Amino acid sequence: MGVPGLYRDGKNARDHQIVVRLLGHGLDIIDHDGQVLAHWPKAQISRVDGTDDLRLACSSHPLARLLLPQPSPVSLWLPQRRSARGLWLGLVAGSAAMVALLAWGLPRLSIVVAHMVPLETERSWGQTFVAQMEDRKVVCADASGADALDRLEKRLATALPAEQRPTRVVVVNDPLVNAIALPGGTIIMFKGLLDQAESADEIAGVLAHEMAHVAQRHPLAAAIRSIGVASLATMMTGDFSALVATLGGMALSGHYSRTDESAADSMAVDILRDADISPLGLATFFDRLNQQGGELPEFLSSHPELESRRQRIVGLPLGAPTSSALDKVDFQNLKNICAQPARKLSTR
Amino acid sequence: MSHRAFSYDGQTGPLVRLSVVNFLLNIVTLSLWRFWGKTQVRSYLWGRTRIWNEPLEYVGRGGELFIGFLIALLVVFAPYMAVVFTGQMLVAGGQPAGVFLIVVAQIVIFFLIGVGLYRARRYLMTRTVWRGLRAGQDGSAMAYALLTLGHVVLLGLTLGWSGPWMSVKLDRYLMNNTRFGDTGFECEARSAPLYKRYAALWFSFIPVMVSFAVLTQFVDLPSPDRSGFLPAMVGIYAWVIVSVLLFSGLPLAAYHAAYWRNLAAHTRFDGIGFGFDMGTWRLVRLFFGNMLITIFSLGILRPLASQRTLRAACEHLTMESAPDINRMVASPQAVPRTGEGLVAALDGIGEF
């Protein structure tokens, strides 16, 4: 008595006509002479999926296969498969949890990593970064305007330790209403932002905000994060054509996380307060941007929830009496900083 | 034999389910699952591929890929990154020696990619089993990598005209060192019959170059932070792709169809010849379908693209007669214990 089938021994390509004899602890494979070709212990037997017949493998004979016609008493004799009913639910819940964990953890982790990078390394890397942005950029160089900007920066920077101060603050002749901090501590303010500002306190507020980004090394953290997200996205989707990485990197490039933004806001208020400048200027500026609404896609997209940020600043106690960030003459000079023929960013 | 030598009977549903489960598991495991996921996909694809009505079997394991990846990370990728970083620091510090260091590192890594590709193929072959026998890839990965390096250098020196000659040489080396059990393939393909189509391809790049030159001459690219920059870049990329497709797409497909037809026609297994009759249009359809699937699923459903490729290959590949299975025995050659590490660490290949 036995189950007829085919046996391949993994040594040659031939099929051997055999019968299988089922025992309690395993099975014997017997050829037509009644000789036992192999004994397979039950615990080592597994199914090979994907074929119409029943194919069995034995872990102690890696390439040997047993082929039995279906339906077969052997499949009842084998341990039955467990069903994977909870799999989908668990998987969807698990991946949602992981995405949430990453969204929460990556901004924090990237800050920690950014602080582990030596400042010298960041500055020399930042130099190559600035060099890439150059060529088409022109820096406004009106002497009295540059003096005013320098004075404002010094006033704001007094409370900061030397290594947290920006390496350079420049205005670029460009209608964008924006300011950016680059890795390595360069802050670029766009002319459009100066045009929009109605008081020196507003400019001081934005500058303090960018200086806070530099002090907390957010630009480097943002770069690290976008690289991290890009490589994770690439590996998760298995898309090595870098499509996902490019999309993810583009969505994140130069964008600070909300955590970074609120940290920079509250530090900006401290910087302003230490310099005896009213933080309400920053709040007013947020308000103005908010009212202009759709006008400002660039600034809005990287700085969401302007209204709530404004309210947080307004809600803070004012503290010591304040004086204007710049006097009227300096403010006008700063607004006119682009009057002088501009020079290239790279010349310095 | 009445039926075809090669056939493929995989389905879309199970493969989509497998791909989505793998994607979710990749998220949960921060992408570490991918080695096991790839193994499962291969297992499915191999199992549905039949040669003389007997399915292939993929016997690789995810753990082998994972260990190979770790080794490559430690032995190749980490030192490479360290050297490149040191080079960049030297350059930033004003020392030109850094450039030399980076260039050397690039050449070495390019050579190692060649080694890695060959070893990946060896892994894939030894994990492919038919009728209980493993396939195999003998030959030297170093020799192959040197040939690849020479291929690239010659391409530059001859403005591309060495392309078919070296490609055929490389594939001949691959095929002549491929075997099933202990029975080797023999490949005697030559590049001469390919040069007519290759010339058409070569000359079709001239209008592409000209149109690109004209475009960059007359279009002023806005600076990177302006709102117009992204659309402008997308426009330029789109134009490059469209012009390549417009002028060179058909010549490219025609060349590749001829290339594989030529390769198959001059390859023998145990004296039995092959044929590959896929036409140009079929190749174009296959390529575009696969591209659309990959792009619109963000790479998640790429196994479906692999399935289309396998199905098309089985449809068009023919074999004169069945091999004598009574003569085929297992090879005494040792099999590699880990797989693909280098290629997986540097870039990664698809299912094949």
XYZ file of C-alpha atoms in Angstrom:
700
model
C 0.000 0.000 0.000
C 1.382 3.393 -0.909
C 0.750 6.594 -2.814
C 2.253 6.545 -6.347
C 4.231 9.565 -7.521
C 7.463 10.849 -9.002
C 10.750 11.439 -7.225
C 13.698 13.630 -8.256
C 16.855 13.170 -6.275
C 18.524 16.522 -7.106
C 21.521 14.723 -8.628
C 20.111 14.268 -12.120
C 17.129 15.587 -14.068
C 15.270 12.270 -14.365
C 11.886 11.368 -12.855
C 11.846 8.183 -10.762
C 8.568 6.251 -10.468
C 8.049 5.621 -6.770
C 5.426 4.979 -4.148
C 5.241 6.884 -0.885
C 4.572 5.057 2.359
C 3.229 7.271 5.129
C 4.496 6.642 8.635
C 3.645 8.495 11.810
C 6.884 10.434 12.043
C 7.731 10.738 8.348
C 7.480 9.084 4.952
C 9.467 6.514 3.004
C 10.100 6.857 -0.726
C 10.182 3.393 -2.285
C 11.155 2.435 -5.846
C 9.500 -0.323 -7.877
C 11.920 -2.910 -6.539
C 10.631 -2.193 -3.050
C 13.892 -0.519 -2.078
C 13.681 2.563 0.201
C 15.335 5.453 -1.694
C 14.938 8.017 1.051
C 13.290 8.627 4.366
C 11.909 12.113 4.998
C 11.138 13.098 8.615
C 7.770 14.863 8.866
C 9.252 17.909 10.614
C 11.585 18.597 7.663
C 8.942 18.399 4.925
C 7.557 21.535 3.302
C 5.290 22.277 0.343
C 6.657 23.897 -2.809
C 4.005 26.347 -3.950
C 2.677 27.272 -7.335
C 2.045 24.022 -9.175
C -1.097 21.984 -9.847
C 0.377 18.828 -8.373
C 1.538 18.487 -4.761
C 5.270 19.131 -4.542
C 7.218 18.383 -1.408
C 10.741 19.262 -0.332
C 12.812 18.010 2.582
C 15.273 20.342 4.263
C 17.916 17.608 4.716
C 17.899 16.863 0.948
C 17.827 20.454 -0.438
C 17.063 19.827 -4.123
C 15.211 16.509 -3.934
C 11.492 16.793 -4.782
C 8.490 14.557 -4.443
C 5.687 15.061 -6.999
C 2.262 13.648 -6.134
C -1.004 13.949 -8.093
C -3.757 16.018 -6.452
C -5.940 15.327 -4.522
C -3.621 13.271 -2.423
C -3.955 11.638 0.988
C -0.526 13.075 1.685
C -1.842 16.634 1.869
C -4.207 15.551 4.663
C -1.343 13.785 6.404
C 0.786 16.987 6.332
C 0.314 19.679 8.988
C -2.423 22.081 7.824
C -1.648 25.709 7.020
C -2.619 28.435 9.392
C -4.875 31.053 7.903
C -3.625 34.624 7.864
C -6.870 36.455 8.517
C -5.489 39.186 10.776
C -2.588 39.851 8.430
C -4.082 42.713 6.446
C -5.470 44.558 9.421
C -2.212 44.178 11.328
C -0.154 45.288 8.348
C -2.209 48.391 7.619
C -2.272 49.369 11.297
C 1.443 48.654 11.669
C 2.475 50.713 8.669
C 0.209 53.600 9.683
C 1.835 53.523 13.125
C 5.311 53.468 11.582
C 4.533 56.425 9.298
C 3.221 58.363 12.295
C 6.304 57.448 14.323
C 8.575 58.623 11.491
C 6.654 61.890 11.085
C 7.104 62.494 14.809
C 10.618 61.157 15.228
C 12.479 62.238 12.080
C 12.438 66.006 12.795
C 13.724 65.366 16.316
C 16.298 62.821 15.199
C 17.593 65.071 12.414
C 18.209 67.896 14.924
C 20.214 65.517 17.116
C 22.238 64.329 14.111
C 22.775 67.921 12.912
C 24.292 68.817 16.276
C 26.713 65.897 15.970
C 28.174 67.340 12.746
C 31.195 69.583 13.542
C 30.505 73.252 12.811
C 33.585 73.441 10.554
C 32.258 70.595 8.437
C 28.872 72.260 8.100
C 30.451 75.584 7.109
C 32.701 74.140 4.413
C 29.789 72.084 3.098
C 27.576 75.180 3.254
C 30.135 77.033 1.132
C 29.693 74.571 -1.725
C 25.937 74.895 -1.235
C 26.063 78.685 -1.564
C 28.366 78.323 -4.572
C 25.692 76.246 -6.294
C 23.075 78.953 -5.763
C 25.301 81.709 -7.116
C 25.813 82.820 -10.711
C 22.355 84.263 -11.241
C 22.105 85.871 -7.834
C 23.084 89.454 -7.130
C 23.669 90.919 -3.692
C 22.495 94.436 -2.947
C 25.458 96.510 -1.819
C 24.335 100.073 -1.073
C 26.807 101.161 1.609
C 24.455 102.864 4.070
C 21.854 100.111 3.642
C 24.487 97.449 4.325
C 25.560 99.405 7.440
C 21.992 99.446 8.695
C 21.638 95.699 8.105
C 24.949 95.088 9.854
C 23.853 97.178 12.861
C 20.542 95.326 13.091
C 22.259 91.934 12.901
C 24.830 92.893 15.581
C 22.074 94.149 17.873
C 20.172 90.898 17.532
C 23.250 88.698 17.816
C 24.585 90.117 21.100
C 22.722 87.594 23.214
C 23.892 84.630 21.121
C 27.123 82.692 21.711
C 29.636 83.318 18.901
C 29.281 79.869 17.324
C 25.504 80.257 17.005
C 25.621 83.558 15.113
C 25.073 83.651 11.342
C 28.252 83.771 9.279
C 26.782 86.286 6.844
C 23.522 88.145 6.187
C 22.840 89.449 2.692
C 19.952 90.995 0.753
C 19.356 89.692 -2.746
C 17.617 91.753 -5.429
C 14.630 89.519 -6.006
C 10.899 90.218 -5.662
C 10.285 87.085 -3.561
C 8.758 87.821 -0.159
C 11.002 85.387 1.645
C 14.119 84.871 3.700
C 16.144 81.676 3.938
C 18.869 80.329 6.175
C 21.386 78.061 4.450
C 23.532 75.320 5.961
C 26.732 76.901 7.209
C 24.954 79.965 8.620
C 24.352 82.216 5.591
C 21.051 84.112 5.756
C 19.601 85.461 2.523
C 16.792 88.044 2.660
C 14.958 88.805 -0.544
C 14.255 92.367 -1.599
C 10.516 91.647 -1.832
C 10.441 91.045 1.905
C 11.997 94.453 2.635
C 9.464 96.082 0.287
C 6.572 94.499 2.162
C 7.802 95.494 5.631
C 6.238 98.665 7.027
C 8.452 98.948 10.082
C 12.001 98.014 11.064
C 10.575 95.763 13.794
C 9.032 93.545 11.141
C 12.377 93.068 9.388
C 14.040 92.501 12.761
C 11.410 89.873 13.562
C 12.018 87.930 10.342
C 15.791 88.233 10.724
C 15.591 87.023 14.335
C 13.508 84.088 13.134
C 16.139 83.103 10.542
C 18.924 83.638 13.094
C 17.099 81.252 15.409
C 17.070 78.671 12.592
C 20.841 79.109 12.207
C 21.473 78.984 15.979
C 19.562 75.707 16.233
C 21.143 74.332 13.023
C 17.775 73.752 11.369
C 19.057 74.158 7.761
C 21.445 71.228 8.218
C 18.749 69.230 9.998
C 16.338 69.885 7.103
C 18.942 68.709 4.591
C 19.629 65.565 6.630
C 15.912 64.919 6.907
C 15.232 65.250 3.205
C 18.108 62.858 2.436
C 16.810 60.434 5.071
C 13.241 60.558 3.793
C 14.401 60.147 0.202
C 16.470 57.063 0.964
C 13.773 55.512 3.155
C 11.146 56.121 0.476
C 13.417 54.585 -2.153
C 14.056 51.456 -0.143
C 10.451 51.031 0.979
C 8.915 51.186 -2.475
C 11.799 49.285 -4.011
C 11.865 51.929 -6.719
C 15.523 52.264 -7.486
C 14.855 54.524 -10.428
C 14.883 57.225 -7.744
C 11.498 58.545 -8.795
C 10.016 58.420 -5.319
C 13.191 59.798 -3.800
C 13.147 62.739 -6.165
C 9.504 63.485 -5.448
C 10.003 63.125 -1.691
C 13.192 65.152 -1.721
C 11.524 67.895 -3.746
C 8.554 68.032 -1.408
C 10.917 68.442 1.522
C 13.785 70.418 0.073
C 14.523 73.440 2.194
C 11.359 72.999 4.178
C 11.617 73.094 7.905
C 9.339 70.936 9.965
C 6.617 72.503 12.082
C 8.656 71.583 15.137
C 11.542 73.626 13.743
C 9.258 76.555 12.971
C 7.764 76.840 16.429
C 11.209 76.396 18.005
C 12.546 79.184 15.782
C 9.531 81.404 16.599
C 9.986 81.124 20.331
C 13.751 81.605 20.129
C 13.216 84.607 17.828
C 11.053 86.174 20.537
C 13.879 85.616 23.041
C 16.432 87.137 20.669
C 14.200 90.166 20.079
C 13.507 90.606 23.758
C 17.235 90.438 24.609
C 17.802 93.167 22.031
C 14.942 95.252 23.490
C 12.967 95.008 20.259
C 9.239 94.334 20.306
C 8.360 90.835 19.040
C 5.057 92.273 17.811
C 6.835 93.221 14.572
C 7.098 89.543 13.678
C 3.425 89.058 14.563
C 2.445 92.004 12.376
C 4.414 90.585 9.520
C 2.688 87.201 9.833
C -0.616 89.048 9.863
C 0.207 90.905 6.677
C 1.295 87.729 4.900
C -1.866 86.030 6.046
C -4.114 88.782 4.694
C -2.410 88.677 1.315
C -3.329 85.034 1.174
C -2.821 83.413 -2.201
C -0.231 85.993 -3.185
C 2.536 84.163 -1.394
C 2.750 80.510 -2.257
C 6.463 80.137 -1.469
C 6.460 81.647 1.960
C 3.144 80.097 2.932
C 3.970 76.605 1.788
C 6.992 76.297 4.042
C 5.427 78.242 6.902
C 1.933 76.931 7.504
C -0.515 78.158 10.110
C 0.582 81.780 10.091
C -2.411 82.885 12.143
C -1.758 80.510 15.023
C 1.897 81.474 15.054
C 0.936 85.142 15.141
C -1.397 84.551 18.057
C 1.258 82.659 19.992
C 3.629 85.614 19.724
C 0.956 88.173 20.563
C -0.027 86.081 23.567
C 3.434 86.275 25.120
C 4.083 88.793 27.936
C 5.909 91.797 26.532
C 8.557 92.111 29.253
C 11.019 95.010 29.279
C 10.262 98.278 27.475
C 11.346 98.218 23.838
C 12.775 100.615 21.301
C 12.475 100.561 17.524
C 14.803 98.092 15.794
C 16.266 100.834 13.579
C 15.784 104.576 13.445
C 13.852 106.112 10.553
C 16.962 106.930 8.502
C 18.483 103.455 8.889
C 15.134 101.829 8.047
C 14.876 103.845 4.819
C 18.520 103.083 3.995
C 17.900 99.372 4.501
C 14.830 99.468 2.273
C 16.940 101.185 -0.377
C 19.830 98.722 -0.106
C 19.298 97.639 -3.682
C 19.615 101.162 -5.062
C 23.338 100.632 -5.594
C 24.344 98.512 -8.601
C 24.464 95.033 -7.209
C 27.432 92.671 -7.223
C 27.599 88.945 -7.519
C 27.159 86.835 -4.449
C 30.292 84.913 -5.286
C 32.622 87.887 -5.172
C 32.896 87.688 -1.440
C 7.016 17.896 -28.645
C 3.690 19.490 -29.277
C 3.771 22.293 -26.737
C 6.110 25.257 -26.564
C 9.484 25.096 -24.841
C 8.757 28.150 -22.704
C 5.488 29.321 -21.191
C 4.404 31.596 -18.399
C 1.080 31.346 -16.562
C 1.301 33.869 -13.709
C -1.667 36.106 -12.845
C -2.113 39.739 -11.893
C -4.170 39.316 -8.716
C -1.803 37.258 -6.544
C 1.188 39.326 -7.644
C -0.560 42.632 -6.803
C -1.487 41.223 -3.394
C 2.096 40.122 -2.830
C 3.457 43.519 -3.905
C 1.131 45.462 -1.603
C 1.883 43.218 1.382
C 5.593 43.636 0.690
C 5.196 47.406 0.504
C 3.400 47.532 3.862
C 5.973 45.227 5.438
C 8.734 47.465 4.060
C 7.179 50.398 5.879
C 6.802 48.497 9.132
C 10.392 47.197 9.032
C 11.935 50.440 7.730
C 12.632 48.666 4.431
C 14.556 45.700 5.891
C 11.843 43.340 4.654
C 12.779 44.041 1.045
C 15.239 41.136 0.840
C 12.561 38.668 1.854
C 9.952 40.446 -0.256
C 12.120 40.210 -3.352
C 12.655 36.510 -2.648
C 8.905 35.907 -2.478
C 8.299 37.756 -5.731
C 11.002 35.741 -7.474
C 9.598 32.569 -6.034
C 6.224 33.412 -7.599
C 7.650 34.438 -10.988
C 9.975 31.437 -11.264
C 7.245 29.007 -10.208
C 4.972 30.139 -13.060
C 7.683 29.878 -15.693
C 7.652 26.508 -17.400
C 10.341 24.966 -19.564
C 9.108 21.936 -21.470
C 6.119 21.989 -19.156
C 8.207 21.760 -15.992
C 8.188 24.854 -13.722
C 11.350 26.552 -12.595
C 11.899 26.803 -8.883
C 13.589 29.674 -7.041
C 15.454 28.337 -4.017
C 17.082 31.563 -2.782
C 16.434 32.857 0.720
C 15.887 36.401 1.981
C 18.528 35.910 4.662
C 21.188 35.238 2.014
C 20.430 38.557 0.323
C 20.404 40.340 3.679
C 23.804 38.989 4.746
C 25.241 39.774 1.304
C 23.938 43.318 1.676
C 25.512 43.708 5.134
C 28.879 42.422 3.900
C 28.849 44.797 0.921
C 27.848 47.681 3.180
C 30.768 46.975 5.499
C 33.448 45.998 2.980
C 32.640 48.213 -0.002
C 30.088 50.923 0.625
C 31.366 52.271 3.977
C 35.028 52.535 2.818
C 33.850 54.144 -0.432
C 31.807 56.774 1.406
C 34.733 57.422 3.779
C 37.156 57.959 0.860
C 34.750 60.241 -1.035
C 34.027 62.251 2.110
C 37.761 62.624 2.830
C 38.253 63.755 -0.772
C 35.498 66.359 -0.479
C 37.002 67.666 2.745
C 40.416 67.940 1.061
C 38.868 69.843 -1.851
C 37.021 72.161 0.531
C 40.340 72.713 2.314
C 41.890 73.805 -0.982
C 43.914 70.642 -1.677
C 43.529 69.343 -5.257
C 44.696 65.876 -4.155
C 41.089 65.384 -3.032
C 39.878 65.405 -6.645
C 42.370 62.647 -7.487
C 41.142 60.617 -4.506
C 37.502 60.990 -5.578
C 38.247 60.056 -9.201
C 40.146 56.932 -8.113
C 37.284 55.980 -5.785
C 34.788 56.418 -8.658
C 36.815 54.191 -10.991
C 37.249 51.526 -8.319
C 33.539 51.586 -7.473
C 32.629 51.357 -11.159
C 34.866 48.301 -11.467
C 33.301 46.814 -8.340
C 29.803 47.350 -9.759
C 30.869 45.186 -12.696
C 32.099 42.534 -10.250
C 28.853 42.855 -8.303
C 26.664 42.445 -11.388
C 28.441 39.238 -12.328
C 28.229 37.869 -8.803
C 24.541 38.789 -8.643
C 23.958 36.776 -11.798
C 25.904 33.870 -10.321
C 23.682 34.001 -7.234
C 20.528 34.161 -9.339
C 21.628 31.217 -11.490
C 22.580 28.965 -8.590
C 19.162 29.629 -7.020
C 17.332 28.708 -10.207
C 16.385 25.027 -10.199
C 14.767 22.958 -12.962
C 14.043 19.278 -12.523
C 16.145 19.307 -9.367
C 19.238 20.750 -11.028
C 20.721 24.161 -10.347
C 21.801 26.530 -13.077
C 25.250 28.038 -12.657
C 27.521 30.839 -13.718
C 31.225 30.053 -13.941
C 33.910 32.387 -15.219
C 35.576 35.241 -13.416
C 33.728 38.276 -12.081
C 37.010 40.234 -12.271
C 37.472 39.436 -15.951
C 33.886 40.485 -16.636
C 34.334 43.740 -14.692
C 37.521 44.522 -16.645
C 35.667 43.895 -19.912
C 32.885 46.246 -18.739
C 35.414 48.932 -17.866
C 37.019 48.506 -21.285
C 33.548 48.712 -22.877
C 32.889 52.118 -21.338
C 36.341 53.502 -22.177
C 36.044 52.318 -25.788
C 32.543 53.779 -26.103
C 33.994 57.178 -25.308
C 37.053 56.788 -27.553
C 35.086 55.564 -30.579
C 32.113 57.930 -30.053
C 29.888 54.931 -29.455
C 30.845 52.840 -32.483
C 32.377 50.081 -30.355
C 28.992 49.550 -28.663
C 27.626 46.428 -30.416
C 31.063 44.791 -30.642
C 31.715 45.047 -26.903
C 28.106 44.317 -25.866
C 28.155 41.068 -27.834
C 31.561 40.231 -26.380
C 30.233 40.764 -22.832
C 27.104 38.691 -23.428
C 29.133 35.953 -25.095
C 31.271 35.793 -21.969
C 28.141 35.577 -19.807
C 26.459 32.872 -21.894
C 29.562 30.736 -22.449
C 29.942 30.564 -18.685
C 26.290 29.757 -17.984
C 25.210 26.146 -17.462
C 22.309 24.025 -16.302
C 23.451 21.186 -14.108
C 26.813 20.376 -15.654
C 25.735 21.134 -19.236
C 27.056 24.443 -20.514
C 25.604 26.938 -23.004
C 27.638 27.819 -26.059
C 27.287 31.226 -27.637
C 28.936 32.207 -30.918
C 27.110 35.482 -31.589
C 28.958 38.143 -33.618
C 28.274 41.860 -33.776
C 28.656 42.373 -37.546
C 24.954 41.764 -38.401
C 23.961 44.439 -35.869
C 25.845 47.374 -37.320
C 23.256 48.409 -39.888
C 20.619 49.017 -37.235
C 23.197 50.467 -34.896
C 24.174 53.043 -37.504
C 20.521 54.080 -37.810
C 20.412 54.464 -34.042
C 23.673 56.414 -33.947
C 22.567 58.896 -36.588
C 19.145 59.301 -35.005
C 20.864 60.939 -32.018
C 22.033 63.829 -34.148
C 18.603 65.552 -34.333
C 18.239 64.922 -30.579
C 21.521 66.693 -29.876
C 20.735 69.515 -32.287
C 17.280 70.122 -30.838
C 18.719 70.094 -27.317
C 21.431 72.566 -28.278
C 18.835 74.856 -29.865
C 16.636 74.602 -26.777
C 19.373 75.523 -24.286
C 20.551 78.311 -26.583
C 17.235 80.118 -26.770
C 15.531 79.351 -23.483
C 16.678 81.344 -20.487
C 16.444 79.132 -17.417
C 15.141 81.038 -14.352
C 17.203 80.786 -11.177
C 16.491 77.733 -8.967
C 14.365 79.478 -6.311
C 12.049 81.284 -8.734
C 8.568 79.931 -9.210
C 9.229 79.381 -12.921
C 12.214 77.115 -12.340
C 10.467 73.822 -11.734
C 8.147 74.035 -14.781
C 11.129 75.063 -16.909
C 13.198 72.087 -15.716
C 10.257 69.728 -16.187
C 9.832 71.176 -19.675
C 13.474 70.569 -20.556
C 13.434 67.018 -19.201
C 10.176 66.362 -21.021
C 11.676 67.669 -24.235
C 14.763 65.475 -23.872
C 12.582 62.415 -23.318
C 10.141 63.297 -26.102
C 12.898 64.039 -28.604
C 14.755 60.820 -27.759
C 11.506 58.885 -28.207
C 10.625 60.797 -31.354
C 13.929 60.449 -33.161
C 15.669 57.493 -31.503
C 12.843 55.461 -29.942
C 12.149 53.236 -32.924
C 15.803 52.774 -33.940
C 16.580 51.909 -30.303
C 13.834 49.295 -30.126
C 14.730 47.921 -33.561
C 18.364 47.579 -32.527
C 17.538 45.786 -29.292
C 15.078 43.433 -30.977
C 17.796 42.522 -33.480
C 20.349 42.243 -30.691
C 18.407 39.605 -28.768
C 17.351 37.784 -31.909
C 21.032 37.568 -32.893
C 22.092 36.437 -29.433
C 19.441 33.709 -29.226
C 20.068 32.476 -32.773
C 23.726 31.796 -31.987
C 23.273 30.226 -28.582
C 23.062 26.460 -28.041
C 22.385 24.244 -25.085
C 23.701 20.713 -25.406
C 23.782 21.353 -29.143
C 20.155 22.545 -29.337
C 19.550 25.962 -30.877
C 17.293 28.816 -29.718
C 15.239 31.475 -31.446
C 13.811 34.790 -30.306
C 11.276 36.354 -32.646
C 10.137 39.440 -30.715
C 9.531 42.317 -33.114
C 10.236 45.980 -32.657
C 6.644 47.004 -31.905
C 6.192 44.276 -29.328
C 9.322 45.522 -27.583
C 8.070 49.120 -27.640
C 4.741 48.039 -26.114
C 6.477 46.005 -23.444
C 8.790 48.864 -22.526
C 6.069 51.522 -22.308
C 3.684 49.317 -20.383
C 6.379 48.514 -17.853
C 7.355 52.165 -17.548
C 3.762 53.268 -16.937
C 3.173 50.520 -14.354
C 6.342 51.442 -12.479
C 5.740 55.191 -12.561
C 2.072 55.198 -11.618
C 2.540 52.715 -8.785
C 5.628 54.602 -7.565
C 7.594 51.404 -8.038
C 5.364 49.376 -5.738
C 3.914 47.251 -8.543
C 7.182 46.738 -10.368
C 6.838 42.942 -9.974
C 3.957 43.245 -12.475
C 6.381 44.782 -14.961
C 8.757 41.884 -14.367
C 5.876 39.504 -14.984
C 5.069 41.171 -18.313
C 8.716 40.879 -19.335
C 8.838 37.217 -18.389
C 5.576 36.468 -20.182
C 6.737 38.232 -23.338
C 10.109 36.466 -23.215
C 8.421 33.061 -22.873
C 6.068 33.885 -25.767
C 8.886 34.678 -28.153
C 11.724 32.423 -27.048
C 11.847 29.084 -28.843
C 14.045 26.007 -28.537
C 14.557 23.549 -31.391
C 13.943 20.450 -29.309
C 13.843 19.287 -25.704
C 17.159 18.427 -24.090
C 17.867 14.827 -23.172
C 17.121 14.906 -19.472
C 18.711 11.502 -19.001
C 22.089 13.077 -19.746
C 21.684 16.080 -17.419
C 23.305 15.727 -14.002
C 24.099 18.137 -11.178
C 27.366 20.044 -11.304
C 29.971 19.434 -8.586
C 30.644 23.230 -8.497
C 30.237 24.938 -5.134
C 27.397 27.467 -4.788
C 27.899 30.921 -3.242
C 26.482 31.189 0.266
C 25.348 34.821 0.174
C 23.972 36.883 -2.604
C 23.949 40.096 -4.546
C 25.260 42.272 -1.722
C 27.308 44.647 -3.776
C 24.648 45.429 -6.308
C 21.932 45.674 -3.663
C 24.019 48.094 -1.609
C 24.965 50.354 -4.472
C 21.891 50.450 -6.583
C 19.897 47.277 -6.707
C 18.523 45.314 -9.573
C 14.911 44.380 -10.133
C 13.557 40.891 -9.927
C 16.124 39.668 -12.443
